[in-house]
CSV table of C-alpha atoms in Angstrom, one decimal:
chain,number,residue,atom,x,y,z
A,1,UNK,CA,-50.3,-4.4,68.3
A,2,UNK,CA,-51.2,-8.3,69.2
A,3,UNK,CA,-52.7,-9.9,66.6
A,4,UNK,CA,-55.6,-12.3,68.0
A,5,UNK,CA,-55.8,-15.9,66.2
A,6,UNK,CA,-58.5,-18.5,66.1
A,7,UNK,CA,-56.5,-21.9,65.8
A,8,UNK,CA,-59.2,-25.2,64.1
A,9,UNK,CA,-57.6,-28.3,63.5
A,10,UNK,CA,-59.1,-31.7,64.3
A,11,UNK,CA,-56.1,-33.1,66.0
A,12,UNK,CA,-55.9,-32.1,69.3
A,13,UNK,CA,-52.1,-32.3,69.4
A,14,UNK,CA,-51.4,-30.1,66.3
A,15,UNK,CA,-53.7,-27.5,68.4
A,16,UNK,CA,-51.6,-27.4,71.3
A,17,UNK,CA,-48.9,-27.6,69.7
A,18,UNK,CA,-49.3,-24.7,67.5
A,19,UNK,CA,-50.9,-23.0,70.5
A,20,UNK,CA,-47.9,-23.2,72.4
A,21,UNK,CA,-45.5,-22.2,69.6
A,22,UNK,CA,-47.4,-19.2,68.7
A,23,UNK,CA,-47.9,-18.0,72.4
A,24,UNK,CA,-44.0,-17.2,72.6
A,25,UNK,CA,-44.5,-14.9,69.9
A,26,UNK,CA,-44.2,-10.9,71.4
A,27,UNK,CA,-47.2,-10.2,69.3
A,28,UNK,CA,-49.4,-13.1,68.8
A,29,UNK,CA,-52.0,-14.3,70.9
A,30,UNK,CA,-54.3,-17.6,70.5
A,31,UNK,CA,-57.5,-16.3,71.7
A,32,UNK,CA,-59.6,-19.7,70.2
A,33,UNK,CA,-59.4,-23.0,69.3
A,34,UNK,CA,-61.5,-25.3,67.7
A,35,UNK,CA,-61.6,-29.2,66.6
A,36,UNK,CA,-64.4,-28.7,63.9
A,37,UNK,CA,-65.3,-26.9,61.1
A,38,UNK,CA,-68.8,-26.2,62.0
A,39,UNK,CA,-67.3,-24.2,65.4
A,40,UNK,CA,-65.6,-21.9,63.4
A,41,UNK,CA,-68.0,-19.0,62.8
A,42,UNK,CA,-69.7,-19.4,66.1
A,43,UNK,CA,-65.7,-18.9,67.3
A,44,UNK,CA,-65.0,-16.0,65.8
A,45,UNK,CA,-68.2,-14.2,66.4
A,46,UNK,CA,-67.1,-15.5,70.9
A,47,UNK,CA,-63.7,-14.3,70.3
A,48,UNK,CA,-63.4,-11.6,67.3
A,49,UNK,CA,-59.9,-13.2,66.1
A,50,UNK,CA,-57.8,-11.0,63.5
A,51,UNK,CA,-56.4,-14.1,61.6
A,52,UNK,CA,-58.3,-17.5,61.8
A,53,UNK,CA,-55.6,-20.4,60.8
A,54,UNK,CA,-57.7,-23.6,59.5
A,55,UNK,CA,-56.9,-27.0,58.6
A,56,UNK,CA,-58.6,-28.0,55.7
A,57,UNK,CA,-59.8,-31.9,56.8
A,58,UNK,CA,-62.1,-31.2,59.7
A,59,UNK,CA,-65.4,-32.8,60.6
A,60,UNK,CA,-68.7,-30.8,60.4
A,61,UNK,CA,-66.9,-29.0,57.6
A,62,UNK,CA,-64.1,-28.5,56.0
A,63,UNK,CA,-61.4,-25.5,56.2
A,64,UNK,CA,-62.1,-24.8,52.4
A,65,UNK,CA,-65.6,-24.4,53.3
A,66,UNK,CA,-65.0,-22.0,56.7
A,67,UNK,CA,-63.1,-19.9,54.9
A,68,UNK,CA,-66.1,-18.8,52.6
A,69,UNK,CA,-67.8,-18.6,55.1
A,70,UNK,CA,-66.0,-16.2,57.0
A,71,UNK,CA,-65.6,-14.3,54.2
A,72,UNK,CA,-69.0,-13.9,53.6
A,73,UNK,CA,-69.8,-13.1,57.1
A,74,UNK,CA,-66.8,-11.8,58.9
A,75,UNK,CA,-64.8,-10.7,56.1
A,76,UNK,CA,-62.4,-8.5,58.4
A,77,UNK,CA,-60.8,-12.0,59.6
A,78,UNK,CA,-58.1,-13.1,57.7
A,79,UNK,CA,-57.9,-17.0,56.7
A,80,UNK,CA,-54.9,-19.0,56.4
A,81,UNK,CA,-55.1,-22.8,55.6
A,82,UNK,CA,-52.7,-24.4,56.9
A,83,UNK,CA,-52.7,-27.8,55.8
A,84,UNK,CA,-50.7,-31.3,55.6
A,85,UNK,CA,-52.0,-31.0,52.0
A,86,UNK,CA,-50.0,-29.1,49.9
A,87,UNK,CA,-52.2,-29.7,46.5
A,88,UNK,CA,-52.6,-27.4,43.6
A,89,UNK,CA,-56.4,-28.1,44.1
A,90,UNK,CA,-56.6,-27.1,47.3
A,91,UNK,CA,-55.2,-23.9,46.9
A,92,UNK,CA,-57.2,-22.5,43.8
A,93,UNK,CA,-59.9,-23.3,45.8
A,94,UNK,CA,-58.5,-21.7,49.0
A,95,UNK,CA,-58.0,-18.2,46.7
A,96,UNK,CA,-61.3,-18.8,45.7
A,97,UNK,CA,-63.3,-19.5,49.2
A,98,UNK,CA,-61.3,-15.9,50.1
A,99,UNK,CA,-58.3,-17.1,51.9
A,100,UNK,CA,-55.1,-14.7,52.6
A,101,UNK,CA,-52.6,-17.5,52.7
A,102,UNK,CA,-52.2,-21.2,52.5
A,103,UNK,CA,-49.3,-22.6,54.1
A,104,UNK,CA,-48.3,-26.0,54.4
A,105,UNK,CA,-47.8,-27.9,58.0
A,106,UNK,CA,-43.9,-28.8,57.2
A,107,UNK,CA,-42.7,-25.2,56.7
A,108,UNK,CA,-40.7,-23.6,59.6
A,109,UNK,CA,-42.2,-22.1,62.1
A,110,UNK,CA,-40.8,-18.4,61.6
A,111,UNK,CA,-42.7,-19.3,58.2
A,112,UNK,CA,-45.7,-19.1,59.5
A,113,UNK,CA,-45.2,-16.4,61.9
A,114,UNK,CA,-44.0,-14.8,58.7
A,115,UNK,CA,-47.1,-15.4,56.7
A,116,UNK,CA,-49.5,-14.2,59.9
A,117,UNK,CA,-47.9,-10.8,60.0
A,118,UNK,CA,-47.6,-10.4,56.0
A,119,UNK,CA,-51.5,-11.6,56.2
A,120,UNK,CA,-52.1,-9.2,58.9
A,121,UNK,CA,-50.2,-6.2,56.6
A,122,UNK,CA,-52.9,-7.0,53.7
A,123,UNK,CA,-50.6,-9.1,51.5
A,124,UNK,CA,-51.6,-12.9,50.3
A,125,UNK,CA,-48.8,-15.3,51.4
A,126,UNK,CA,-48.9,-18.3,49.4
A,127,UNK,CA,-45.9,-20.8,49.2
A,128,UNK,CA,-44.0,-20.1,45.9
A,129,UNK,CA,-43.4,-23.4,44.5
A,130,UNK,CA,-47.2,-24.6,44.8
A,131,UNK,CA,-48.0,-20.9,43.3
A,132,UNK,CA,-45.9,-21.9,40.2
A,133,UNK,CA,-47.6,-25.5,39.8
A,134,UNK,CA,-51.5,-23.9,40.2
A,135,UNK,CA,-50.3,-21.3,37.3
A,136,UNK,CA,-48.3,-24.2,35.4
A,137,UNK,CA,-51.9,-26.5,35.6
A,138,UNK,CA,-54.1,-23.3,34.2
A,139,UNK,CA,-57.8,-22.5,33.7
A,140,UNK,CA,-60.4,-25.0,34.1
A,141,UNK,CA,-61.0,-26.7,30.2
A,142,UNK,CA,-64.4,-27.6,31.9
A,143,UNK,CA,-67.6,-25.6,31.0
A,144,UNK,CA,-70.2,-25.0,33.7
A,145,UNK,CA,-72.4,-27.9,32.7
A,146,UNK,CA,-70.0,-30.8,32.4
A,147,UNK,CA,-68.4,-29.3,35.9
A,148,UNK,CA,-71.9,-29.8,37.1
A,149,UNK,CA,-72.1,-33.5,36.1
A,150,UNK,CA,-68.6,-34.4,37.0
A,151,UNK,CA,-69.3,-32.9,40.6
A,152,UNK,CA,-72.6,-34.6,40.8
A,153,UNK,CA,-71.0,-38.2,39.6
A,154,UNK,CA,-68.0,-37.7,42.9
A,155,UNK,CA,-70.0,-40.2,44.8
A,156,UNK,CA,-70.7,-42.8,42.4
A,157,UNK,CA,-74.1,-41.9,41.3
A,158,UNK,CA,-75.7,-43.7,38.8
A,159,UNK,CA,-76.4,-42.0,34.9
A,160,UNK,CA,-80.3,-41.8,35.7
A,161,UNK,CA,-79.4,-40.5,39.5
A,162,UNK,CA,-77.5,-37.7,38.0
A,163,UNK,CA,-79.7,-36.6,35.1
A,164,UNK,CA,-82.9,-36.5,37.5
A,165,UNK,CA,-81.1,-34.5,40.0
A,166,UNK,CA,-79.5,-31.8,37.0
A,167,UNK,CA,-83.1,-32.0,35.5
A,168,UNK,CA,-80.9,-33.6,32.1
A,169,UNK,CA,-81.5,-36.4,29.9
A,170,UNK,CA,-79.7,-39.7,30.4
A,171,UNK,CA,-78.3,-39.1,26.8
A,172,UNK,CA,-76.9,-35.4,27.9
A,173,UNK,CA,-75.5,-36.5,31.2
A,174,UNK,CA,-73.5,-39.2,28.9
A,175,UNK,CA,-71.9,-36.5,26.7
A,176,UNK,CA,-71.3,-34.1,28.9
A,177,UNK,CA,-69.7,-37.2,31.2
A,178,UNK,CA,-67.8,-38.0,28.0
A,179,UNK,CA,-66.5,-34.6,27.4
A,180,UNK,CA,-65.4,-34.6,31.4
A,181,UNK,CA,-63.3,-37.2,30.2
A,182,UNK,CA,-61.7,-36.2,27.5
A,183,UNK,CA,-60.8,-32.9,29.1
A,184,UNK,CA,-59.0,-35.0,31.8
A,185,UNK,CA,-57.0,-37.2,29.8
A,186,UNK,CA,-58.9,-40.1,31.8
A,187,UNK,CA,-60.4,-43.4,31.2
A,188,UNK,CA,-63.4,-43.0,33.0
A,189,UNK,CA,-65.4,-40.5,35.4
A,190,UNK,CA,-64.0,-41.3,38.9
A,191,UNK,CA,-60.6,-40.7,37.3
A,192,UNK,CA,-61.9,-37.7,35.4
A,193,UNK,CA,-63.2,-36.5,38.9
A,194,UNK,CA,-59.8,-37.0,40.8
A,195,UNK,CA,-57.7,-35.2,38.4
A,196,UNK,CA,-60.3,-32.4,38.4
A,197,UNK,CA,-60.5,-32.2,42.4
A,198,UNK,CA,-56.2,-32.4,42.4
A,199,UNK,CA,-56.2,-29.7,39.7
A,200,UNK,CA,-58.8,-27.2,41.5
A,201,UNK,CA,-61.3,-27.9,39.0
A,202,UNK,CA,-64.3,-29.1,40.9
């Protein structure tokens, strides 16, 4: 059986490149390719790919993103991120968006023909050592509410921005903010928010 793959990176290089190194596989072949996230649905409706590998930094949107997506609307397609990012964030949120594996761009190249066929098979390929860190970091200690706040403070909004837009008081945004903090061993909330994006929290 050939197994059909949709290839979306940004860089047009990577795309080739990987398009070329997959096409001497027997049983692979790149039926799409894509430089945005906002192509990749209309792509695999065009092309009806088995395994979709995505990048996760894309303009339009991001791989993360896709991958729900797909999962919501094409669910037989199976995702793999592949990514220069190998972050413990990045893949709690790839499990959770639906993906079947996450490998990173500096693993060998049989690795990733590996990981297409174990996808393919039904099994979730995830690289072992960034496994082990995700389970070593552990549930989120955030409740829904201060996640809320956090997320809605990522982009520097003010106290009174971020209260009228969660419907809070300024007082409740502050505590909850506070708590965020706490929770993240931080100083402040743009360091509360990093640690919670690198941890998968947000």
């Amino acid at each position: 059986m050939t197994i059909r793959l949709l290839l979306a990176d940004d860089q047009e290089l990577i795309r080739t490149a990987l398009t070329a190194l997959l096409d001497l596989e027997d049983d692979f072949t790149v039926v799409a390719s894509v430089g945005r996230g906002d192509e990749v649905a209309d792509a695999v409706r065009a092309h009806r790919p088995d395994v979709a590998l995505l990048d996760i930094e894309m303009p339009g949107m991001d791989g993360l993103t896709a991958a729900a997506l797909l999962a919501a609307r094409a669910p037989d397609v199976r995702v793999v991120i592949l990514t220069t990012f190998g972050r413990v964030g990045y893949l709690r949120r790839a499990m959770e968006a639906g993906a079947s594996g996450f490998v990173v761009k500096d693993a060998p190249a049989e690795a990733l023909a590996d990981a297409i066929r174990r996808v393919m098979a039904g099994e979730r390929v995830v690289d072992p050592a960034l496994a082990a860190a995700t389970l070593a970091v552990g549930e989120s200690p955030l409740t829904p509410r201060e996640r809320d706040v956090l997320d809605a403070a990522r982009h520097g909004a003010a106290v009174a921005g971020i209260a009228t837009a969660l419907h809070l008081s300024e007082g409740t945004v502050r505590n909850y903010l506070s708590a965020a903090i706490a929770k993240t061993a931080t100083r402040n909330r743009m360091e509360a928010v990093r640690v919670a994006e690198e941890r998968g929290w947000l």
